[in-house]
């Protein structure tokens, strides 16, 4: 095996590869950009080499710098992780040219699967079933549209160079085709430098079931069963599990055999994943093959008891596979939940920020956390906003699922919006418990998943009030000693009403503005209202000790953890978590004109294109500006019928969250 390897990646996957390497006595070299100088993967490695500025195009994607770093440090092999250069055939070739082992398949196999359309041709020849569609070379818009029209809608446009759901658009009718094609092409061009498309029949209720395969140089191949990755948003996986619920041995074997046929058709070596769509009648269709380790590989590791990175290292070092098909077995059930810095209430848009508080559940035989960040780290605009992967295992699905919700409820993150509450609420739905899975799961159960947030809000408001009262008392004692009259925590305006002391707190929670009125009805006992004269929502008392809030809400004792950062705080109780922000009182000098266009940047990013000319009249919901953040396109639409008077930014300009992008005039009624 190797003495020293370089990991050409960052974040959790770099850390995860290093853990196995260390266990096997292999020394590790990290590479890092300016943004990652203090990152966990850098401190975990035995050595680390700086490879350039923050943008991946100037660091993690520059093959020459990575190869130079490997040569400089004497690493014998390069593990590419996933993303970045992991499926770049030219990089695999460059490694070989420099006498470095690329820990992955031969360049020819990457190349064969690199184009979704070429891959389909190979699979068709190998007798692997395909989704009906067009994957030819003629890229004329009219040709593509004709195939779509002939096939019948809905169809799915996919970037042939695609991955990660980018450059993909559903089209529901012929008249939407052109706009969708343009958007998909643009996204694909900016993500992959290639805008070729294929058109597929869009299946309306499929499951995403994928098979993990492994092949060695000696000609052996095995499959390590399947993963169900049906729970997706924006065509990207959020919760994966293994084995796939309801898949019987006959289907499993048929899919496993088809996956191995796919791998053999391209002389595969190493770890690979063959993705299938599984239809309601158990027919399955090849979607694509990923020629690398997948993000969700840990669920396979949990049910097979194998370390796939160790297998990768052994195979890349020329050893035979450690096991044959008969020795592999499924044991129990595993889930992985991807914890992202994103806003589920705002179309899952990525968010950025500093992890001012981060506490993960304890790891055990049942709970595994794969992460690349620590408290205080930044989630920046430059890279994928995944904070961690939470992986759980138990003897069966029901028990594993309760491990999942338990562990999610123990996650404490603040400093940015995350999807933890969303994941918790999703995993708690009846439909998820019953494993009623398909790729439309989130849309289908949207109401149930999101409704629960409002229940959370009702339950958490009294706790939020108690926290603010306690915090205010603590601060006013501290302030009387230090004299900071401007602390955001002292924004409550107390007044006297018939001798009663009432304080009000103006908050933003769950996208709602709420004012809480706290009236002291007995020493340290308060009635909470949401309007000055309205009914009481609760009577609270308690105390705050460090980050623990001991509360009594209408006689119900609750212990909550509070994580605060600047003027925001998050409350975590046994089964829900919610972030609150304090709003400064409106002193009357702010612009009262409510005629904001609504065309503000929802996240930091780059303007991609302006969809209309300045001065154009537009209809409500017509596309006005297209921007991109973290390689995702986002279309900003007209809030009403009106006129686009002026654009404040041009394509290529960087904009911050909240930047006003357009001067917009609403049409007269
Ligand atoms: P990417 O490589 O960009 O991740 P995939 O081809 O793997 O794209 O597809 C991602 C997801 O999109 C799938 O998991 C599935 O949910 C959905 N999908 C892909 N093809 C189809 C199809 N023909 N019909 C319905 N859903 C599809």
XYZ file of C-alpha atoms and ligand atoms in Angstrom, residues 116 131 156 158 162-166 168 192 200-204 206 208 229-230 232 235-237 275 277 287-288 290 439, ligand 1:
57
model
C -24.590 11.293 -19.627
C -35.298 5.747 -19.387
C -36.667 16.335 -18.080
C -30.412 17.224 -18.341
C -24.244 17.380 -15.447
C -24.078 16.463 -11.810
C -25.509 17.649 -8.511
C -28.841 18.514 -10.106
C -27.308 21.416 -12.025
C -31.551 20.144 -15.061
C -19.430 22.486 -16.441
C -35.742 12.172 -20.966
C -39.237 11.081 -20.178
C -39.945 12.488 -16.739
C -41.216 9.718 -14.480
C -43.730 11.120 -12.031
C -39.964 7.148 -9.231
C -33.912 6.982 -6.721
C -31.906 8.448 -2.097
C -35.440 9.461 -2.993
C -34.474 15.214 -2.482
C -32.937 17.167 -7.314
C -30.333 16.850 -4.617
C -30.342 14.254 -1.904
C -27.919 5.170 -10.207
C -34.842 5.146 -11.173
C -29.726 7.013 -14.900
C -25.983 7.443 -14.653
C -20.786 8.090 -10.708
C -38.518 11.626 -5.447
P -27.335 14.729 -11.317
O -26.206 13.955 -11.923
O -27.337 16.165 -11.727
O -27.482 14.528 -9.855
P -29.238 12.666 -12.018
O -29.333 12.209 -13.414
O -28.479 11.818 -11.068
O -28.659 14.151 -12.000
O -30.697 12.918 -11.437
C -30.896 13.507 -10.181
C -32.315 13.282 -9.704
O -33.259 13.805 -10.614
C -32.714 11.833 -9.559
O -32.331 11.321 -8.326
C -34.212 11.901 -9.701
O -34.817 12.345 -8.514
C -34.408 12.987 -10.686
N -34.534 12.416 -12.049
C -33.560 12.202 -12.939
N -34.027 11.701 -14.087
C -35.365 11.611 -13.945
C -36.450 11.179 -14.804
N -36.223 10.762 -16.034
N -37.684 11.212 -14.294
C -37.932 11.643 -13.044
N -36.967 12.070 -12.202
C -35.703 12.056 -12.642
